[in-house]
Amino acid sequence: MSDSVISVKGLIKKYGAISAVNGISFSVKQGEIYGLLGPNGAGKTTTLECLEGLRRIDGGNIIVAGCNPQKDKKKIRNIMGVQLQSSSLPDGILVSEAMALVCAWHETKYRSDLLECFGIEGMVKKKYHQLSTGQQRRLHLALALVCNPSVVVLDEPTAGLDVEGRAQLHNEIRKLKKQNVTMLLATHDMAEAEGLCDQISIVIKGTVAVTGTPFEVTAASKRDTRIAIRTGRNSLSSNCKIEGATFFKEKDCYSIWTCSDSALAIGALMQRVKEANDFVIDLRVERPSLEESFLELVSGGEMK
Amino acid sequence: MKALLKFLWIQLNMDLREKGTLMNYYVIPLLFYIIIGSVFTQPETKSTLAATMIIFAVTMGAIVGIPGPLVKMRESGTLRAFSVNGISNGMVTFVHAISAFFHILIVSVIIFCTSHLIFKSDNPTYPVRFICVLLLFLLTSTAIGVLIGTFARNQSFVTTFSQLVFLPSILLSGIMFNTSMLPKVLMWGGRIFPATHAMQMFKGLAFHKQTNYSSMIALFVLTVIGVAAVMLTYLKIWKISSGELS
């Protein structure tokens, strides 16, 4: 794939006799947000650390923006912004000092715009240990963007953040996407992946179990689609026989049906409502969520 | 170079803000200096007060003060955070060492300048040699402090190991009492510590007093220890940088 900004082929990383990453391959196009999902210990963070040049690989090939992170460590720092899963700064460093230091290292002017962007411009005289977890994460992300990177790697960026903090960070990630920045995101948060990512890979035991858009991954689930329908005269009861749909349960005035082909089932349900001279008040189609698909994979199930 | 100086300036300021570092570099050595200066009244011990208290300050600052923050930075992920922002592990360690060197040098200069004024101790016969011995001892001790901090796996190890070097250095180097009073085993055992050789060099080269062994041997051993510590630290950091961040 010539238009790939990040290309990982057959990546292998071992810790002694244990294979943490066992032949992972994926590629990320320019301006895309790519999500790596997986349970704890699946190899997401190790994959990212190999990509960041922090770990030596035992096999495979990694190219980021035409650069080999394993060899061109200095060059990669000017291409890639990184927010690590667990990192820290010295307790006594001031926010302004941290920004000044990283800017000096990248030979750029002081980036107060980034502090403003992440809402920490009022904390420049605060020491690192005086910041909340969310503020620390925002500072790390601001520092990662000092060199105007074309690739940003985020490892569990919203872990430990409150709802407001998460929403703010998601907005910043979307802004970066608008600037055509390519992002690689490792997360446990399925809603986050579903909402932000263009492509995802679910990693299990060091290998990629499934790859695709969040929609493709959920569509490949074996789990049936649920149709919840509310009618004026309750004409859809458990006694009804509907072609392509199976009655599941009644809940809060809704009759809930499961089906594998939602188009066929909805047509049959509408026909039944019409025949009963009834009318539809509300109709909801619930496809299996990414979280359900993920759990299905993790528990050993196979996708379609 | 500009970035390096910026980093050094920030590190110097951070060290002053950090209570633990401030205690190890300034408060304890200066407090000990005032107490010992007041307590020691014998002319023999008082004459070399500047040298003995500088040895205490340098050993305290370098061996106890330097390794802890280095290990903490590694354990907390600070080194990794710096690394992904383009500041290498080696550079962070180097700046930390240089900052410590300056702080300990300041304390040493304070002791050197005030010991005669406050406690009427002797001024060195050869002040330039005194400063050269101080700088060599400070460099060697800083290198050993960095070596311990680079190799130590965790905080408990660093605390134990630092004390294992610090306490014998103080007790067996001759700064508290003459080493000729010690049993031979301890006297010889004390010679593995830089503080012992520094004491002999201060006495022989700077104060022109009688020493237990040749000051030139002390100079040679101290230099070898310093160079070995720097090389081992460099190798360890190179190994980490070319492989993986621990």
Coordinates of C-alpha atoms in Angstrom, one line a residue:
Chain A
M1 CA 0.0 0.0 0.0
S2 CA 1.9 3.0 -1.3
D3 CA -0.5 5.5 0.4
S4 CA 0.1 4.1 3.9
V5 CA 1.6 6.4 6.4
I6 CA 2.1 3.6 8.9
S7 CA 2.9 0.1 7.7
V8 CA 3.4 -2.8 10.1
K9 CA 4.1 -6.2 8.6
G10 CA 4.5 -9.4 10.5
L11 CA 5.6 -7.7 13.7
I12 CA 7.1 -10.1 16.3
K13 CA 8.2 -9.1 19.8
K14 CA 9.2 -11.5 22.4
Y15 CA 10.0 -11.1 26.1
G16 CA 12.2 -14.1 26.8
A17 CA 10.2 -17.1 25.8
I18 CA 6.9 -15.2 25.8
S19 CA 5.6 -13.9 22.5
A20 CA 3.9 -10.6 23.3
V21 CA 3.3 -9.8 19.6
N22 CA 3.1 -12.6 17.1
G23 CA 2.9 -11.4 13.5
I24 CA 0.7 -8.4 13.7
S25 CA 0.2 -6.6 10.4
F26 CA -1.8 -3.4 9.6
S27 CA -1.5 -0.2 7.7
V28 CA -2.8 3.3 8.3
K29 CA -3.6 5.8 5.5
Q30 CA -2.9 9.5 5.7
G31 CA -5.4 11.3 7.9
E32 CA -7.0 8.1 9.2
I33 CA -7.6 7.3 12.9
Y34 CA -6.7 3.7 13.4
G35 CA -7.8 1.9 16.6
L36 CA -6.0 -1.1 18.2
L37 CA -8.4 -2.8 20.5
G38 CA -7.9 -5.8 22.7
P39 CA -8.0 -7.2 26.3
N40 CA -5.2 -6.5 28.8
G41 CA -2.0 -8.2 27.7
A42 CA -3.1 -8.6 24.1
G43 CA 0.0 -6.8 22.8
K44 CA -1.4 -3.4 22.0
T45 CA 1.0 -1.3 24.0
T46 CA 4.0 -3.5 23.0
T47 CA 3.0 -2.9 19.3
L48 CA 2.9 0.8 19.9
E49 CA 6.2 0.9 21.8
C50 CA 7.9 -1.0 18.9
L51 CA 6.4 1.6 16.5
E52 CA 7.6 4.4 18.7
G53 CA 11.1 2.9 18.7
L54 CA 11.1 2.3 22.4
R55 CA 11.4 -1.5 22.0
R56 CA 13.6 -3.5 19.7
I57 CA 11.6 -5.9 17.5
D58 CA 12.3 -9.5 17.0
G59 CA 10.8 -9.8 13.5
G60 CA 8.8 -8.1 10.9
N61 CA 9.0 -4.6 9.5
I62 CA 7.7 -1.2 10.6
I63 CA 7.7 2.0 8.4
V64 CA 6.3 5.3 9.7
A65 CA 6.1 8.1 7.1
G66 CA 9.0 6.5 5.2
C67 CA 11.1 6.2 8.3
N68 CA 12.2 3.1 10.2
P69 CA 11.6 3.8 13.9
Q70 CA 14.0 1.1 14.9
K71 CA 16.9 2.8 13.1
D72 CA 16.0 6.5 12.6
K73 CA 15.2 7.2 16.2
K74 CA 16.0 10.9 16.0
K75 CA 14.1 11.4 12.8
I76 CA 11.0 9.7 14.1
R77 CA 10.8 12.1 17.1
N78 CA 10.1 14.9 14.6
I79 CA 7.5 13.0 12.7
M80 CA 5.7 11.3 15.5
G81 CA 3.9 12.7 18.6
V82 CA 3.5 10.1 21.3
Q83 CA 1.3 10.0 24.4
L84 CA 2.3 7.0 26.4
Q85 CA -0.1 4.8 28.5
S86 CA 1.9 5.4 31.7
S87 CA 4.4 8.2 31.8
S88 CA 5.3 11.0 34.1
L89 CA 7.3 14.2 34.3
P90 CA 9.5 15.2 37.3
D91 CA 7.2 16.2 40.2
G92 CA 8.7 19.7 40.5
I93 CA 8.7 20.7 36.9
L94 CA 6.4 23.6 36.1
V95 CA 4.0 23.3 33.2
S96 CA 5.7 26.3 31.5
E97 CA 9.1 24.6 32.0
A98 CA 8.0 21.3 30.5
M99 CA 6.7 23.1 27.4
A100 CA 9.8 25.3 27.2
L101 CA 12.0 22.3 27.4
V102 CA 10.3 20.3 24.8
C103 CA 10.1 23.3 22.5
A104 CA 13.8 24.0 22.9
W105 CA 14.6 20.4 22.1
H106 CA 12.5 20.6 18.9
E107 CA 14.0 24.1 18.1
T108 CA 10.6 25.7 17.9
K109 CA 9.2 28.8 19.7
Y110 CA 7.2 28.4 22.9
R111 CA 3.9 26.8 22.1
S112 CA 1.4 28.6 24.4
D113 CA -1.2 27.9 21.7
L114 CA -1.1 24.2 22.5
L115 CA -1.6 24.9 26.2
E116 CA -4.6 27.1 25.3
C117 CA -5.9 24.4 23.0
F118 CA -5.9 21.9 25.8
G119 CA -7.2 24.3 28.4
I120 CA -4.1 24.3 30.6
E121 CA -2.9 27.8 29.8
G122 CA -3.9 29.0 33.3
M123 CA -1.7 26.4 35.0
V124 CA 1.7 27.3 33.6
K125 CA 3.1 28.1 37.1
K126 CA 1.8 24.9 38.6
K127 CA 4.1 22.0 39.3
Y128 CA 3.4 18.7 37.5
H129 CA 2.4 16.9 40.6
Q130 CA -0.2 19.6 41.4
L131 CA -2.1 18.8 38.2
S132 CA -5.0 16.4 38.1
T133 CA -4.7 13.2 36.1
G134 CA -6.7 14.8 33.2
Q135 CA -4.6 17.9 33.2
Q136 CA -1.4 15.8 33.2
R137 CA -2.7 13.8 30.2
R138 CA -3.6 17.0 28.4
L139 CA -0.1 18.3 29.1
H140 CA 1.5 15.2 27.7
L141 CA -0.7 15.4 24.6
A142 CA 0.2 19.1 24.2
L143 CA 3.9 18.2 24.5
A144 CA 3.5 15.4 21.9
L145 CA 2.2 18.0 19.4
V146 CA 5.0 20.5 19.8
C147 CA 6.8 19.3 16.7
N148 CA 3.6 19.5 14.5
P149 CA 3.8 15.7 14.0
S150 CA 2.2 14.1 10.9
V151 CA 1.6 10.9 13.0
V152 CA 0.2 10.8 16.5
V153 CA 0.2 7.7 18.7
L154 CA -2.1 7.6 21.6
D155 CA -2.1 4.8 24.1
E156 CA -5.2 4.8 26.3
P157 CA -5.6 8.5 26.0
T158 CA -8.7 8.8 28.0
A159 CA -8.0 6.3 30.8
G160 CA -8.7 7.9 34.2
L161 CA -10.5 10.9 32.7
D162 CA -13.9 12.1 33.7
V163 CA -16.7 12.5 31.2
E164 CA -15.9 16.1 30.5
G165 CA -12.2 15.4 30.1
R166 CA -12.9 12.6 27.7
A167 CA -15.2 14.7 25.6
Q168 CA -12.6 17.5 25.4
L169 CA -9.9 15.1 24.4
H170 CA -12.1 13.5 21.8
N171 CA -12.8 17.0 20.3
E172 CA -9.0 17.6 20.2
I173 CA -8.5 14.3 18.4
R174 CA -11.2 15.2 15.9
K175 CA -9.5 18.6 15.3
L176 CA -6.2 16.8 14.6
K177 CA -8.0 14.6 12.1
K178 CA -9.3 17.7 10.3
Q179 CA -5.7 18.8 10.0
N180 CA -5.0 15.5 8.2
V181 CA -2.9 14.1 11.1
T182 CA -2.7 10.3 11.0
M183 CA -3.5 8.8 14.4
L184 CA -3.0 5.4 15.9
L185 CA -5.1 4.8 19.0
A186 CA -4.9 1.9 21.5
T187 CA -8.0 1.8 23.7
H188 CA -10.2 -0.4 25.9
D189 CA -13.1 1.9 25.3
M190 CA -15.3 0.5 22.6
A191 CA -17.5 3.6 22.4
E192 CA -14.4 5.7 21.9
A193 CA -13.1 3.4 19.1
E194 CA -16.6 3.3 17.5
G195 CA -16.9 7.1 17.7
L196 CA -13.4 8.1 16.6
C197 CA -11.8 5.4 14.5
D198 CA -12.0 4.9 10.7
Q199 CA -10.4 1.5 10.9
I200 CA -9.9 -0.9 13.8
S201 CA -8.0 -4.1 14.5
I202 CA -8.9 -6.3 17.4
V203 CA -5.8 -7.8 18.8
I204 CA -5.9 -11.0 20.8
K205 CA -2.9 -12.9 22.2
G206 CA -0.5 -11.0 20.0
T207 CA -2.3 -11.5 16.7
V208 CA -4.9 -9.5 14.8
A209 CA -8.2 -11.3 15.2
V210 CA -10.3 -9.0 12.9
T211 CA -9.7 -5.8 11.0
G212 CA -12.2 -3.4 9.3
T213 CA -14.2 -0.3 9.9
P214 CA -16.2 -0.4 13.2
F215 CA -19.3 -1.0 11.1
E216 CA -17.8 -3.9 9.3
V217 CA -16.6 -5.5 12.5
T218 CA -20.0 -5.2 14.1
A219 CA -21.7 -6.5 11.0
A220 CA -19.5 -9.6 11.0
S221 CA -20.8 -10.5 14.5
K222 CA -22.8 -13.7 14.8
R223 CA -25.1 -11.9 17.2
D224 CA -28.5 -11.1 15.7
T225 CA -29.9 -7.6 15.2
R226 CA -32.6 -6.6 17.5
I227 CA -35.7 -4.7 16.4
A228 CA -37.8 -2.9 19.0
I229 CA -41.2 -1.8 17.8
R230 CA -44.0 0.0 19.6
T231 CA -47.4 0.1 18.1
G232 CA -50.7 1.9 19.0
R233 CA -52.7 -1.3 19.5
N234 CA -50.0 -3.8 20.6
S235 CA -50.7 -6.0 17.6
L236 CA -47.2 -7.6 17.8
S237 CA -47.3 -10.1 20.6
S238 CA -45.4 -13.3 21.3
N239 CA -48.1 -15.3 19.5
C240 CA -47.4 -13.7 16.2
K241 CA -45.4 -15.6 13.6
I242 CA -43.2 -13.2 11.6
E243 CA -41.1 -14.4 8.6
G244 CA -37.4 -13.9 9.3
A245 CA -37.9 -12.6 12.9
T246 CA -38.1 -14.3 16.3
F247 CA -39.9 -12.8 19.2
F248 CA -37.5 -12.0 22.0
K249 CA -39.3 -10.2 24.8
E250 CA -41.6 -7.3 25.7
K251 CA -40.1 -4.4 27.5
D252 CA -41.5 -0.9 28.3
C253 CA -44.4 -1.2 25.8
Y254 CA -41.9 -2.3 23.1
S255 CA -42.1 -5.7 21.4
I256 CA -38.5 -6.8 20.8
W257 CA -37.6 -9.2 18.0
T258 CA -34.3 -10.7 16.9
C259 CA -33.3 -11.3 13.3
S260 CA -30.3 -12.0 11.0
D261 CA -31.7 -10.1 8.0
S262 CA -33.2 -6.8 9.4
A263 CA -34.6 -5.6 6.0
L264 CA -36.7 -8.8 5.6
A265 CA -37.8 -8.8 9.2
I266 CA -38.8 -5.1 9.2
G267 CA -40.8 -5.6 6.0
A268 CA -42.7 -8.6 7.6
L269 CA -43.3 -6.7 10.8
M270 CA -44.8 -3.7 8.9
Q271 CA -47.0 -6.0 6.9
R272 CA -48.3 -7.6 10.1
V273 CA -49.0 -4.2 11.7
K274 CA -50.8 -3.1 8.5
E275 CA -52.9 -6.3 8.4
A276 CA -53.9 -5.7 12.1
N277 CA -55.0 -2.2 11.2
D278 CA -52.5 -1.0 13.8
F279 CA -49.9 1.9 13.5
V280 CA -46.3 2.3 14.5
I281 CA -45.3 4.7 17.2
D282 CA -41.6 4.0 17.3
L283 CA -39.2 1.6 15.6
R284 CA -35.6 1.0 16.7
V285 CA -33.0 -1.2 15.1
E286 CA -30.1 -2.2 17.3
R287 CA -27.2 -3.8 15.6
P288 CA -24.7 -5.6 17.8
S289 CA -22.4 -3.0 19.3
L290 CA -18.6 -3.1 18.9
E291 CA -18.4 -4.0 22.6
E292 CA -20.6 -7.1 21.9
S293 CA -18.6 -8.0 18.9
F294 CA -15.4 -7.6 20.9
L295 CA -16.6 -9.7 23.8
E296 CA -17.7 -12.4 21.3
L297 CA -14.2 -12.5 19.9
V298 CA -12.5 -12.4 23.3
S299 CA -14.6 -15.2 24.6
G300 CA -13.4 -17.4 21.8
G301 CA -16.2 -16.9 19.2
E302 CA -15.6 -16.5 15.6
M303 CA -16.9 -13.7 13.3
K304 CA -18.9 -14.4 10.2
Chain B
M1 CA 23.5 23.6 22.9
K2 CA 20.8 26.1 23.7
A3 CA 18.4 23.3 24.5
L4 CA 21.0 21.6 26.7
L5 CA 21.5 24.9 28.7
K6 CA 17.8 25.4 29.0
F7 CA 17.4 21.8 30.3
L8 CA 20.3 22.4 32.8
W9 CA 18.7 25.7 34.0
I10 CA 15.4 24.0 34.5
Q11 CA 17.0 21.0 36.3
L12 CA 19.0 23.4 38.7
N13 CA 15.7 25.1 39.6
M14 CA 13.8 21.8 40.0
D15 CA 16.5 20.5 42.4
L16 CA 16.1 23.6 44.5
R17 CA 12.3 23.1 44.6
E18 CA 12.6 19.4 45.6
K19 CA 12.7 19.0 49.4
G20 CA 14.6 15.7 49.4
T21 CA 17.3 17.0 47.0
L22 CA 17.6 20.2 49.0
M23 CA 18.1 18.2 52.2
N24 CA 20.8 15.9 50.6
Y25 CA 22.7 18.7 48.8
Y26 CA 22.5 21.6 51.2
V27 CA 20.7 21.3 54.5
I28 CA 22.2 18.1 56.0
P29 CA 25.8 18.8 54.9
L30 CA 25.7 22.4 56.1
L31 CA 24.1 21.5 59.4
F32 CA 26.6 18.7 59.9
Y33 CA 29.4 21.2 59.1
I34 CA 28.1 23.7 61.7
I35 CA 27.8 21.0 64.4
I36 CA 31.1 19.3 63.8
G37 CA 32.8 22.7 63.4
S38 CA 31.5 23.7 66.9
V39 CA 32.2 20.3 68.5
F40 CA 35.7 19.6 67.2
T41 CA 38.1 21.6 69.2
Q42 CA 41.3 19.6 68.9
P43 CA 43.8 21.4 66.7
E44 CA 44.6 18.3 64.5
T45 CA 41.0 17.8 63.5
K46 CA 40.2 21.5 63.3
S47 CA 43.1 22.2 61.0
T48 CA 41.6 20.2 58.1
L49 CA 37.9 21.0 58.9
A50 CA 37.3 22.4 55.4
A51 CA 38.6 19.2 53.8
T52 CA 36.7 16.8 56.0
M53 CA 33.4 18.6 55.8
I54 CA 33.7 18.9 52.0
I55 CA 34.3 15.2 51.8
F56 CA 31.1 14.7 53.9
A57 CA 29.1 17.1 51.8
V58 CA 30.3 15.6 48.5
T59 CA 29.7 12.0 49.6
M60 CA 26.3 12.9 51.0
G61 CA 25.2 14.8 48.0
A62 CA 26.6 12.5 45.3
I63 CA 26.2 9.0 46.8
V64 CA 22.9 9.6 48.7
G65 CA 21.4 12.5 46.7
I66 CA 22.0 11.6 43.0
P67 CA 20.8 7.9 42.6
G68 CA 17.3 8.2 44.2
P69 CA 15.8 10.7 41.7
L70 CA 17.4 8.8 38.8
V71 CA 15.7 5.6 39.8
K72 CA 12.4 7.4 40.5
M73 CA 12.5 8.9 37.0
R74 CA 13.0 5.5 35.5
E75 CA 10.3 3.9 37.7
S76 CA 7.7 6.6 37.1
G77 CA 8.1 6.6 33.3
T78 CA 9.7 10.1 33.2
L79 CA 12.6 8.8 31.2
R80 CA 10.2 7.3 28.7
A81 CA 8.2 10.6 28.5
F82 CA 11.4 12.5 27.9
S83 CA 12.5 10.0 25.3
V84 CA 9.3 10.2 23.2
N85 CA 9.7 13.9 23.2
G86 CA 13.2 13.6 21.8
I87 CA 15.3 14.0 25.0
S88 CA 17.4 10.8 25.3
N89 CA 17.9 8.8 28.4
G90 CA 21.6 9.7 28.4
M91 CA 20.9 13.4 28.1
V92 CA 18.5 13.3 31.1
T93 CA 21.1 11.5 33.2
F94 CA 23.9 13.8 32.1
V95 CA 21.9 17.0 32.9
H96 CA 20.9 15.5 36.3
A97 CA 24.6 14.8 37.1
I98 CA 25.8 18.2 36.0
S99 CA 23.1 19.9 38.1
A100 CA 24.0 17.8 41.1
F101 CA 27.7 18.7 40.5
F102 CA 26.9 22.4 40.6
H103 CA 24.8 22.2 43.7
I104 CA 27.4 20.2 45.6
L105 CA 30.2 22.5 44.3
I106 CA 28.3 25.5 45.8
V107 CA 28.1 23.8 49.2
S108 CA 31.8 22.9 49.0
V109 CA 32.7 26.5 48.2
I110 CA 30.6 27.7 51.1
I111 CA 32.4 25.4 53.4
F112 CA 35.8 26.3 51.9
C113 CA 35.2 30.0 52.3
T114 CA 33.7 30.0 55.8
S115 CA 35.6 27.3 57.7
H116 CA 38.5 29.7 58.5
L117 CA 36.3 32.7 59.2
I118 CA 33.8 30.9 61.5
F119 CA 35.8 28.0 63.0
K120 CA 39.4 29.3 62.7
S121 CA 40.4 26.2 60.7
D122 CA 43.6 26.2 58.7
N123 CA 43.6 27.6 55.1
P124 CA 45.2 25.1 52.7
T125 CA 48.9 25.6 52.0
Y126 CA 48.2 25.1 48.3
P127 CA 44.7 26.5 47.5
V128 CA 44.9 25.6 43.8
R129 CA 45.8 22.0 44.7
F130 CA 42.9 22.0 47.1
I131 CA 40.5 23.1 44.4
C132 CA 41.9 20.5 42.0
V133 CA 41.5 17.7 44.6
L134 CA 37.9 19.0 45.3
L135 CA 37.0 18.9 41.6
L136 CA 38.5 15.4 41.0
F137 CA 36.7 14.0 44.1
L138 CA 33.5 15.7 43.2
L139 CA 33.6 14.3 39.6
T140 CA 34.4 10.8 40.8
S141 CA 31.7 10.9 43.5
T142 CA 29.2 12.3 41.0
A143 CA 30.1 9.5 38.6
I144 CA 29.6 6.9 41.3
G145 CA 26.2 8.4 42.3
V146 CA 25.1 8.2 38.7
L147 CA 26.4 4.7 38.3
I148 CA 24.4 3.5 41.4
G149 CA 21.3 5.3 40.0
T150 CA 21.7 3.8 36.6
F151 CA 22.2 0.2 37.7
A152 CA 19.8 0.2 40.7
R153 CA 16.6 -1.6 40.0
N154 CA 14.4 0.1 42.5
Q155 CA 14.2 2.6 45.3
S156 CA 14.8 0.1 48.1
F157 CA 17.9 -1.2 46.4
V158 CA 19.2 2.4 45.9
T159 CA 18.6 3.3 49.5
T160 CA 20.4 0.3 50.8
F161 CA 23.3 0.5 48.4
S162 CA 23.8 4.2 48.9
Q163 CA 24.1 3.7 52.6
L164 CA 26.5 0.8 52.1
V165 CA 28.8 3.2 50.3
F166 CA 28.0 6.4 52.3
L167 CA 28.4 5.1 55.9
P168 CA 31.8 3.3 55.5
S169 CA 33.0 6.3 53.5
I170 CA 32.4 8.5 56.5
L171 CA 33.6 6.1 59.2
L172 CA 36.6 4.6 57.5
S173 CA 38.0 7.5 55.4
G174 CA 39.7 9.3 58.2
I175 CA 37.4 12.4 58.3
M176 CA 36.0 11.6 61.7
F177 CA 39.1 10.1 63.2
N178 CA 42.6 9.1 62.0
T179 CA 42.5 5.8 60.1
S180 CA 45.7 4.7 62.0
M181 CA 43.3 4.1 64.9
L182 CA 41.4 1.5 62.9
P183 CA 42.1 -2.3 62.8
K184 CA 44.2 -3.1 59.7
V185 CA 41.3 -4.9 58.0
L186 CA 39.1 -1.9 58.3
M187 CA 41.9 0.5 57.4
W188 CA 42.5 -1.5 54.1
G189 CA 38.8 -1.9 53.6
G190 CA 38.3 1.8 53.7
R191 CA 40.6 2.2 50.8
I192 CA 38.0 1.0 48.3
F193 CA 36.0 4.2 49.0
P194 CA 36.9 7.5 47.1
A195 CA 36.5 9.5 50.4
T196 CA 39.6 7.8 51.8
H197 CA 41.8 8.8 48.9
A198 CA 40.3 12.3 48.8
M199 CA 41.3 12.7 52.5
Q200 CA 44.8 11.6 51.8
M201 CA 45.1 13.9 48.8
F202 CA 43.7 16.9 50.7
K203 CA 46.1 16.2 53.6
G204 CA 49.2 15.5 51.4
L205 CA 48.7 17.8 48.4
A206 CA 46.7 20.7 49.8
F207 CA 47.7 21.0 53.5
H208 CA 51.2 19.5 53.1
K209 CA 50.6 17.2 56.1
Q210 CA 51.7 13.7 56.8
T211 CA 49.7 11.0 55.0
N212 CA 49.2 7.2 55.6
Y213 CA 50.3 6.5 52.0
S214 CA 51.5 8.4 49.0
S215 CA 49.1 11.1 47.8
M216 CA 50.0 10.2 44.2
I217 CA 48.7 6.7 44.7
A218 CA 45.5 8.2 46.1
L219 CA 45.3 10.5 43.0
F220 CA 45.8 7.5 40.7
V221 CA 43.2 5.3 42.4
L222 CA 40.6 8.1 42.6
T223 CA 41.1 8.9 38.9
V224 CA 40.8 5.2 38.0
I225 CA 37.6 4.9 40.1
G226 CA 36.1 8.0 38.4
V227 CA 37.0 6.9 34.9
A228 CA 35.7 3.4 35.5
A229 CA 32.4 4.7 36.9
V230 CA 31.9 7.0 33.9
M231 CA 32.7 4.2 31.5
L232 CA 30.3 1.7 33.2
T233 CA 27.5 4.3 33.3
Y234 CA 28.1 5.2 29.6
L235 CA 28.0 1.5 28.6
K236 CA 24.8 0.9 30.6
I237 CA 23.0 3.9 29.1
W238 CA 24.3 3.0 25.6
K239 CA 22.9 -0.5 26.1
I240 CA 19.6 0.8 27.2
S241 CA 19.4 3.4 24.3
S242 CA 20.4 0.9 21.6
G243 CA 18.0 -1.7 23.0
E244 CA 15.0 -1.0 25.1
L245 CA 14.0 1.5 27.8
S246 CA 13.6 -0.3 31.1

